[in-house]
Amino acid sequence: MQARKKYVLLGLCTCCWLLLFYWGGLQERLLGLITYRRGEVARPWPDWLDRALLPGFADQAELQNDGGPGDSPRQRRQAWAGIYKDSHCRMETCFDFGRCQAPSGFRVYVYPPEKSERVSESYRKILTSVAESRYYTSDPREACLFVLGIDTLDRDQLSTQFVPNVDERIRGYPLWNDGRNHVIFNLYSGTWPNYTEDLGFNVGQAILAKASLNTEHFRPGFDVSIPLFSKEHPQKGGERGWLVRNTVPPRRKYLLMFKGKRYLTGIGSDTRNALHHIHNGKDIVSLTTCRHGKDWEKHKDARCDHDNQEYERFDYQELLHNSTFCLVPRGRRLGSFRFLESLQAACIPVLLSNGWELPFSDVIQWNQAVVEGDERLLLQVPSTVRAVGIDRVLALRQRTQMLWEAYFSSVDKIVLTTLEIIKDRVYSHISRNKFMWNALPGGLLVLPEYSTHLAHYPFYYFNLGISPGQEFTAVIHATSPLVSQSQPIMKLLQLVSKSKYCSQIIILWNSEKPPPHRSKWPPMPVPLIVTDGRRKTSSRFLPHAAIETEAVLSLDEDTMLLTSEINFAFHVWRSFPERIVGYPPRSHFWDPVKKAWGYTSKWTNEYSIVLTGAAFYHRYYHHLFSHYLPSSLRALVDRTSNCEDILMNFLVSSVTHLPPIKVAQRKQYKEMPTLQGTKMAPWANPEHFTQRQECVNTFASWFGYMPLMHSQFRLDPVLFKDHVSVLRKRYKDLERV
Amino acid sequence: MCASVKYGSRGPALIPRMKTKHRIYYITLFSVVLLGLIATGMFQFWPHSIESSAEWSLDRRSVHDAPLVRIPVSSPIPERGDLSCRMHTCFDVYRCGYNPKNKIKVYIYPLQRFVDEVGVPISSTGLSREYNDLLSAISDSDFYTDDVTRACLFIPSIDVLNQNSLRIRETAQALAMLPRWDKGMNHLLFNMLPGGPPDYNTALDVPRDRALLAGGGFSTWTYRQGYDVSIPVYSPLSAEVDLPERQPGPRRYFILSSQTAIHREYRVELERLKEENGEALLLLDKCSNLSQGLASVRKRCYKGQVYDYPQILQESSFCVVLRGARLGQATLSDVLQAGCVPVIMADSYILPFSEVLDWKRASVVIPEEKLPEMYTILKSIPHRQVEEMQRQARWFWEAYFSSMKAVGMTTLQIINDRIYPYAARTYEEWNNPPVIKWSSVNSPLFLPLIPPRSPGFTAVVLTYDRIESLFRVITEISKVPSLAKLLVVWNNQNKSPPEESLWPKVAVPLKVVRTKENKLSNRFFPFDEIETEAVLAIDDDIIMLTSDELQFGYEVWREFPDRLVGYPGRLHLWDHEMGKWKYESEWTNEVSMVLTGAAFYHKYFNYLYTYKMPGDIKNWVDAHMNCEDIAMNFLVANITGKAPIKVTPRKKFKCPECTAIDGLSLDQTHMVERSECINKFASVFGTMPLKVVEHRADPVLYKDDFPEKLKSFPNIGSL
């Protein structure tokens, strides 16, 4: 009995001990769990004891030798051209760079449309844009790029605008060359039910400029994705964005909106069919209708009637104006009109279109202007957009406007952007960087032939944190021969050269007589250069290589300015380097009787033009004037020997969207013609004035809108005409004018 | 388990049979056992937990201790990478989910040593130093999680940086054996040296299903845009050699070629260029007389002359980076480190991190075919731009190339930006070197807009108790045509504003807001009552402004909606004697501030002032009851980079900034205090953001000999 008890007792104790171990273990695990959850102590990657002994991923000699020099590069390049064709096209394998070399450079040829050809409105606009661009050539031999005359915009076989037999026709073109160096524009591809990306003909090695491109079929660095635009899209100019002010707080009445078709079946229905889920009737309005297509009632479901009713309650335009974000879901195809519409309306697009290669994605940083959603995460969209802070809303919204006006507001801009993107690829070492494409005023107004250096442009000083240079170049436009030493130009030379900011003077000799000998000019403290303007008025704004400073002071030979006036204007220009800053103000106005623009030199309370007879501006505008503007406008200037200053104002205002700046009190910058004067100054001639009226209208029609803007102030020195001792005033001379 | 069963079956049967004399003995025994149980429990409890946590944190182990895993021959092999993969087709975004921090979570598999059935490892190097650095960096970062269920991205610990050291089939099998592999979904592989002889593929040859590849040396045909990440080939030299940053500028050589494995065809071309342009070019090659090994890696030769590599790279403005058998070259990293502008000639090469980096600002990319034109192309680049590029190149190296950590973090940030595009880093954040970031401004109101006149402006009058003066101000302002609303900020808590009937009758809505505390900052609060963009801040004693002047000020503001547009101008000056900033209110020719006793500005700046004012400036202002206007000037100038606009001629303001001391002649102390503010704010901002200008705005026909009644703003400067 005793032995048994001892035995039992021993067993009991063992049990207890075992139990203890069991509990202990459990508790420890519990503890571990608790401390882990509480402290979030993540188990890091171990700090190996033998870390220092680990081998390198590659021997340095191996890295430098890199498996030897490889195959013959020449052979490899040839082999590539054979392998990487069609869907694998890249510029280096499918594009003939040889065609784009000097002397002709980047020229675009458009096949003349055949007589019987039906060309859609949109394609006609595209062709016009190419033909009016500065790259157009009518000679196919000097062309670098070719654009088809056949309308390839709508490749939906069910469409009335579908052009049949494209394949056979293009193969008949002697220049087709399997599509090399050709650009094919397309807006719609594929048809019901799959809407594939097939164009219905063999594109070969041609570059596709296509809307609704899918990333999978997009040949990176080769194709260009363009936006879908309607046939009402303007050829030129185009409407400005709808944002006129940055209201704070920036949120509008509705947070998010959508109004459009709901697809019950087929491609794209996954997303469109789910959109109604996020509708809350308050700040999120997502309206869908089933009523589209002929047999919609056949597919109709339980929601349809209610949805259709709700759909009619809201107006699309009103929603566009009053919503902070706009849903841009895919339709049957990836892109939709909605995209450009919301961009223009400053309604930040929220994209739900997986796999869409966004328009001009090569160059535009879309994540700064839109919210890229994911179709799979539709239900997260409301919380995502709610979380966007006010700073970001302000920035996104302004950026939609910037992009709209820079690249999308007209067919001209869309086509030109396409061409410029291709051109940047062809001359990759003289091309715009991403910053130029994405900052104001946009890539189209940045000509990389001028410079690839950001600091050489008038637009980026703030972004780079630098200020414009401390010196200027005076360019004096001389038209009358030099006969006496008391001529106004002599006085002007003296006054200009006295300015401490003047680094050089260029005299642009545009007289009938040959320029006088050097000794005829007075000695100068700064270099004096005389160049021949070949008697063309437009030569005034030629990008003379001699101009080394950022600032140009443009003067007429008979301009009267004091040195202190020049200095003051230069100071002001340094605060506004992207604008024209000068003395003689003029104004334009709309004449409702004549239904045309008018021009006035009368003294008024506002001005929109500052004449370049006495004005500062950035030298880059010389380059834009001579290379960006069409030769037809420059020809007009040369023919009439007039209006070059108005054209310059048009140009600068179209770039900046801002008026010029008038400085100080002086308005008359020339001596009034004396009655007994034998020779009338050209500007005193009434015909001269009518010409200028006409110019304003011609220019406005080329720009497609009126870029000039009015300003109501002028900038005076701080103590101008104040009741202070003159001794205190830095620009006291200005008060005596 | 067994214990409790034993206890349960034998225990109850035992106790009833116990005799009384043994009872005490048993109870004592049980008590002892119970006590022992508790004591041991405690004992077990504490030391054990300490020991276990020690095991976790101080994981001083060798890589050779990692568990060994045998790969069966028949183990499945993943499919080859799918070229059509994109984030929306091959990436499971649900794993990342929506999170307020907009940060993906990355999990790293624990290290395992994979061997095949006969025990041969799958890789000749195993875990490399670089890959280990990369994984530790990730594990130390915010991206890291050790909770596999919460991870969005998985990184295998299998090192595939160098394909040459791998057994392709077995590596692929090892990948497929990873517990969460799931067809490679959301897995990220890092590879720097892809392909193998003779034709060197441009992407890792290891079959990898849908895994993302961060690869060095992608070509445009293997790179899946928006899915893969192009990374640099890390150069271990950069860890060994310290090349201090050099000032950008012209260097001894114009073009330098330092690569040793250049194809003969290219070398011939380069030699021809050298013949044409002489000393400007330096063509280096291997040193034939040196023995192989480490020394030869650090030396280059030209005609028997020996140069140190990579130091020699710092002696040249441009450095050639030609493709070899592979597209990605470690030389690129050395060249960038030396602040030499790389001239990249590798057709179809996807430059490292090209998704976010703007290589045009740091390099020159020339098609291989144009090698003969290289010299002319480079000569055409302006000097200043070359300097910018040198600086940019060095910055790219520092930020994105200098260590495996930099490479890894950049890769993860790029993927993070794709998953949370609305929180993505901007172009400027990626590309601007610190020196530009510091001095540049990106105005929040950057779009050039001239807002329409119609909504008018809201006048915000700050007042305490000067009711008579306040009413005069209100009456005067109410004559301004564009006034939309009057908002009186009643800053006196001890006194109620006068009854409604006593207020002057004005045509526009008049609202009184009572504040909780008498703070100067209240005047800049973004009240909901302000419904216009334009705000006119005005003191309750400013009665010397005519209606024309105010209307004109509003018109000027419309043309400068991003600036402060005000009447009394002030200036800051550097006091050379004291070595600090000084406030100046004398009649000066320059202006750098306008007082907000009477100034127009955008309502957005109210938000900035109230919520985004740096440092303790707001508190300083409220504590000193002064300088709120200087603070506002600092804020606006700092964010826009622009000077304020002073409008209309100077007039005798009744010391508008001395409201606190109510006209008492304490001018001297006042000036000292204002100067102090400028110094304080400049130190908080870390810079002096104020800009000095010499102009003010007047109406176009101001003081002109012109009929007064035809002028839009005839009554300027009359009071």
Coordinates of N, CA, C and O in Angstrom, one line a residue, chain A residues 217-307:
Chain A
H217 N 0.1 47.0 -76.7 CA 0.4 47.1 -78.1 C 1.2 48.3 -78.4 O 1.7 48.4 -79.5
F218 N 1.3 49.2 -77.5 CA 2.1 50.4 -77.7 C 3.5 50.1 -77.9 O 4.1 49.4 -77.1
R219 N 4.1 50.6 -78.9 CA 5.5 50.3 -79.1 C 6.3 51.5 -78.5 O 6.3 52.6 -79.1
P220 N 6.9 51.3 -77.3 CA 7.4 52.5 -76.6 C 8.5 53.2 -77.4 O 9.3 52.5 -78.0
G221 N 8.5 54.5 -77.3 CA 9.5 55.2 -78.0 C 9.3 55.3 -79.5 O 10.1 55.8 -80.3
F222 N 8.1 54.7 -80.0 CA 7.9 54.6 -81.4 C 6.5 55.2 -81.7 O 6.4 56.2 -82.5
D223 N 5.5 54.6 -81.1 CA 4.1 55.1 -81.4 C 3.9 56.3 -80.5 O 4.7 56.6 -79.6
V224 N 2.8 57.0 -80.9 CA 2.4 58.2 -80.1 C 1.0 58.0 -79.7 O 0.2 57.8 -80.6
S225 N 0.7 58.1 -78.4 CA -0.7 58.1 -78.0 C -1.3 59.5 -78.1 O -0.7 60.4 -77.6
I226 N -2.4 59.6 -78.8 CA -3.0 60.9 -78.9 C -4.4 60.9 -78.2 O -4.9 59.8 -78.0
P227 N -5.0 62.0 -77.9 CA -6.3 62.0 -77.2 C -7.4 61.8 -78.3 O -7.2 62.2 -79.4
L228 N -8.5 61.3 -77.8 CA -9.7 61.3 -78.7 C -10.3 62.6 -78.7 O -10.5 63.2 -77.7
F229 N -10.5 63.2 -79.9 CA -11.2 64.5 -80.0 C -12.3 64.4 -81.0 O -12.4 63.6 -81.9
S230 N -13.3 65.3 -80.7 CA -14.5 65.3 -81.6 C -14.3 66.1 -82.8 O -13.3 66.8 -83.0
K231 N -15.2 65.9 -83.8 CA -15.0 66.6 -85.0 C -15.3 68.1 -84.9 O -14.9 68.9 -85.7
E232 N -15.9 68.5 -83.7 CA -16.1 70.0 -83.5 C -14.8 70.6 -82.9 O -14.8 71.8 -82.7
H233 N -13.8 69.8 -82.6 CA -12.6 70.3 -82.0 C -12.0 71.4 -82.9 O -11.8 71.2 -84.1
P234 N -11.7 72.6 -82.4 CA -11.3 73.7 -83.3 C -9.9 73.4 -83.9 O -9.1 72.8 -83.3
Q235 N -9.8 74.0 -85.1 CA -8.6 73.8 -85.8 C -7.4 74.6 -85.1 O -6.3 74.0 -85.0
K236 N -7.7 75.8 -84.7 CA -6.7 76.6 -84.2 C -7.1 77.3 -82.9 O -8.3 77.2 -82.6
G237 N -6.2 77.9 -82.2 CA -6.5 78.6 -81.0 C -7.2 77.8 -80.0 O -6.5 77.3 -79.1
G238 N -8.5 77.7 -80.2 CA -9.2 76.9 -79.2 C -9.6 77.6 -78.0 O -9.0 78.6 -77.6
E239 N -10.7 77.1 -77.4 CA -11.2 77.7 -76.1 C -10.1 77.6 -75.0 O -9.4 76.6 -75.0
R240 N -10.1 78.6 -74.2 CA -9.2 78.5 -73.0 C -9.9 77.5 -72.0 O -11.1 77.2 -72.1
G241 N -9.1 77.2 -71.0 CA -9.6 76.3 -70.0 C -10.7 77.1 -69.2 O -10.7 78.3 -69.3
W242 N -11.5 76.4 -68.5 CA -12.6 77.1 -67.8 C -12.2 77.7 -66.4 O -13.0 78.3 -65.8
L243 N -11.0 77.4 -66.0 CA -10.6 77.9 -64.7 C -10.2 79.3 -64.8 O -9.3 79.7 -65.5
V244 N -11.0 80.2 -64.2 CA -10.7 81.6 -64.2 C -10.1 82.1 -62.9 O -9.5 83.2 -62.8
R245 N -10.4 81.4 -61.9 CA -9.8 81.8 -60.6 C -9.6 80.6 -59.7 O -10.2 79.6 -59.8
N246 N -8.6 80.8 -58.8 CA -8.3 79.7 -57.9 C -9.1 79.9 -56.6 O -8.6 80.6 -55.6
T247 N -10.3 79.4 -56.5 CA -11.1 79.6 -55.3 C -10.5 78.8 -54.2 O -10.0 77.8 -54.4
V248 N -10.7 79.4 -53.0 CA -10.2 78.7 -51.8 C -11.4 78.8 -50.8 O -11.9 79.8 -50.6
P249 N -11.8 77.6 -50.2 CA -11.3 76.3 -50.4 C -11.6 75.8 -51.8 O -12.6 76.2 -52.4
P250 N -10.7 75.0 -52.4 CA -10.9 74.7 -53.8 C -12.0 73.7 -54.1 O -12.3 73.5 -55.3
R251 N -12.5 73.0 -53.2 CA -13.5 72.0 -53.5 C -14.8 72.7 -54.0 O -15.2 73.7 -53.5
R252 N -15.4 72.0 -55.0 CA -16.6 72.5 -55.5 C -17.8 71.8 -54.9 O -17.7 71.0 -54.1
K253 N -19.0 72.1 -55.5 CA -20.2 71.6 -54.9 C -20.2 70.0 -54.8 O -20.5 69.5 -53.8
Y254 N -19.8 69.4 -55.9 CA -19.7 68.0 -55.9 C -18.3 67.5 -55.8 O -17.4 68.2 -56.4
L255 N -18.1 66.4 -55.2 CA -16.7 65.9 -55.0 C -16.3 65.2 -56.3 O -15.2 65.4 -56.9
L256 N -17.2 64.3 -56.8 CA -16.9 63.4 -57.9 C -18.1 63.2 -58.7 O -19.2 63.1 -58.2
M257 N -17.9 63.2 -60.0 CA -19.1 63.0 -60.8 C -18.9 62.1 -62.0 O -17.7 62.0 -62.5
F258 N -19.9 61.4 -62.4 CA -19.9 60.7 -63.7 C -21.3 60.7 -64.3 O -22.2 60.6 -63.6
K259 N -21.4 61.0 -65.6 CA -22.7 60.8 -66.2 C -22.4 60.2 -67.6 O -21.7 60.8 -68.4
G260 N -22.9 59.0 -67.8 CA -22.7 58.4 -69.1 C -23.4 57.0 -69.2 O -24.2 56.7 -68.4
K261 N -23.0 56.3 -70.2 CA -23.7 55.1 -70.5 C -23.2 54.0 -69.6 O -22.1 54.0 -69.1
R262 N -24.1 53.1 -69.3 CA -23.8 51.9 -68.6 C -23.9 50.7 -69.6 O -24.9 50.5 -70.3
Y263 N -22.8 50.0 -69.7 CA -22.8 48.8 -70.6 C -23.2 47.6 -69.8 O -22.6 47.3 -68.8
L264 N -24.2 46.9 -70.3 CA -24.7 45.8 -69.5 C -23.9 44.5 -69.9 O -23.8 43.6 -69.2
T265 N -23.4 44.5 -71.2 CA -22.7 43.4 -71.6 C -21.5 43.9 -72.4 O -21.3 45.0 -72.7
G266 N -20.6 42.9 -72.7 CA -19.5 43.2 -73.6 C -18.3 43.9 -72.9 O -18.3 44.1 -71.7
I267 N -17.4 44.2 -73.8 CA -16.1 44.8 -73.2 C -16.4 46.1 -72.6 O -17.2 46.9 -73.1
G268 N -15.7 46.4 -71.5 CA -15.9 47.6 -70.8 C -17.0 47.6 -69.8 O -17.2 48.6 -69.1
S269 N -17.9 46.6 -69.9 CA -19.1 46.6 -69.0 C -18.7 46.4 -67.6 O -19.4 46.8 -66.7
D270 N -17.6 45.7 -67.3 CA -17.2 45.4 -65.9 C -17.2 46.7 -65.1 O -17.7 46.8 -64.0
T271 N -16.5 47.7 -65.7 CA -16.4 48.9 -65.0 C -17.7 49.8 -65.0 O -18.2 50.2 -64.0
R272 N -18.2 49.9 -66.2 CA -19.3 50.8 -66.4 C -20.5 50.3 -65.6 O -21.4 51.1 -65.2
N273 N -20.6 49.0 -65.5 CA -21.7 48.4 -64.8 C -21.7 48.6 -63.3 O -22.6 48.3 -62.6
A274 N -20.5 48.9 -62.8 CA -20.3 49.0 -61.4 C -20.3 50.5 -60.9 O -20.4 50.7 -59.7
L275 N -20.3 51.4 -61.8 CA -20.1 52.8 -61.4 C -21.2 53.3 -60.5 O -21.0 54.2 -59.6
H276 N -22.4 52.8 -60.6 CA -23.6 53.3 -59.8 C -23.4 53.0 -58.4 O -24.0 53.6 -57.5
H277 N -22.5 52.1 -58.0 CA -22.2 51.7 -56.6 C -21.7 52.9 -55.8 O -22.0 53.0 -54.6
I278 N -21.0 53.8 -56.4 CA -20.4 54.8 -55.6 C -21.3 56.1 -55.6 O -21.0 57.0 -54.8
H279 N -22.4 56.0 -56.3 CA -23.3 57.2 -56.2 C -23.9 57.3 -54.8 O -24.4 56.4 -54.3
N280 N -23.8 58.5 -54.3 CA -24.5 58.7 -53.0 C -25.5 59.8 -53.0 O -26.1 60.2 -52.0
G281 N -25.7 60.4 -54.2 CA -26.7 61.4 -54.3 C -26.4 62.7 -53.7 O -27.1 63.7 -53.8
K282 N -25.3 62.8 -52.9 CA -24.9 64.0 -52.2 C -23.7 64.6 -52.9 O -23.9 65.3 -53.9
D283 N -22.5 64.3 -52.4 CA -21.4 64.9 -53.1 C -20.8 64.0 -54.2 O -19.9 64.4 -54.9
I284 N -21.2 62.8 -54.2 CA -20.7 61.9 -55.3 C -21.9 61.6 -56.2 O -22.9 61.0 -55.8
V285 N -21.9 62.0 -57.4 CA -22.9 61.8 -58.4 C -22.4 60.9 -59.5 O -21.5 61.3 -60.2
S286 N -22.9 59.7 -59.5 CA -22.5 58.8 -60.6 C -23.7 58.3 -61.3 O -24.4 57.4 -60.7
L287 N -24.0 58.8 -62.4 CA -25.2 58.5 -63.1 C -25.0 57.7 -64.4 O -24.1 58.0 -65.1
T288 N -25.7 56.6 -64.5 CA -25.6 55.8 -65.7 C -26.9 55.6 -66.3 O -28.0 55.7 -65.7
T289 N -26.9 55.4 -67.6 CA -28.1 55.2 -68.3 C -28.0 53.9 -69.2 O -26.9 53.7 -69.7
C290 N -29.0 53.2 -69.3 CA -29.0 52.0 -70.2 C -29.5 52.4 -71.6 O -29.3 51.6 -72.5
R291 N -30.0 53.5 -71.7 CA -30.7 53.9 -72.9 C -29.7 54.3 -74.0 O -29.4 55.5 -74.2
H292 N -29.1 53.4 -74.6 CA -28.2 53.7 -75.7 C -28.2 52.5 -76.7 O -28.4 51.4 -76.2
G293 N -27.9 52.7 -77.9 CA -28.0 51.6 -78.9 C -29.4 51.4 -79.2 O -30.4 51.9 -78.6
K294 N -29.6 50.5 -80.2 CA -31.0 50.3 -80.8 C -31.8 49.4 -79.8 O -33.0 49.6 -79.6
D295 N -31.2 48.3 -79.4 CA -32.0 47.3 -78.7 C -31.6 47.3 -77.2 O -31.5 46.2 -76.6
W296 N -31.6 48.5 -76.6 CA -31.2 48.5 -75.2 C -32.2 47.8 -74.3 O -31.9 47.2 -73.3
E297 N -33.5 47.9 -74.7 CA -34.5 47.3 -73.9 C -34.4 45.8 -73.7 O -34.8 45.2 -72.8
K298 N -33.7 45.2 -74.7 CA -33.5 43.8 -74.7 C -32.7 43.3 -73.5 O -32.9 42.3 -72.9
H299 N -31.6 44.1 -73.3 CA -30.7 43.8 -72.2 C -31.0 44.4 -70.9 O -30.3 44.1 -69.9
K300 N -32.0 45.2 -70.9 CA -32.3 46.0 -69.7 C -32.5 45.1 -68.4 O -33.0 44.0 -68.4
D301 N -31.9 45.7 -67.3 CA -32.1 45.0 -66.0 C -32.9 45.8 -65.0 O -33.5 46.8 -65.4
A302 N -32.9 45.3 -63.8 CA -33.9 45.9 -62.8 C -33.5 47.4 -62.5 O -34.4 48.1 -62.2
R303 N -32.3 47.7 -62.6 CA -31.9 49.1 -62.2 C -32.3 50.1 -63.3 O -32.4 51.3 -62.9
C304 N -32.4 49.6 -64.5 CA -32.4 50.6 -65.6 C -33.4 51.7 -65.5 O -33.0 52.9 -65.6
D305 N -34.6 51.4 -65.2 CA -35.7 52.4 -65.1 C -35.4 53.5 -64.1 O -35.4 54.7 -64.4
H306 N -35.0 53.0 -62.9 CA -34.7 54.0 -61.9 C -33.5 54.8 -62.3 O -33.5 56.0 -62.1
D307 N -32.4 54.2 -62.8 CA -31.2 54.9 -63.2 C -31.5 55.9 -64.3 O -31.0 57.0 -64.2

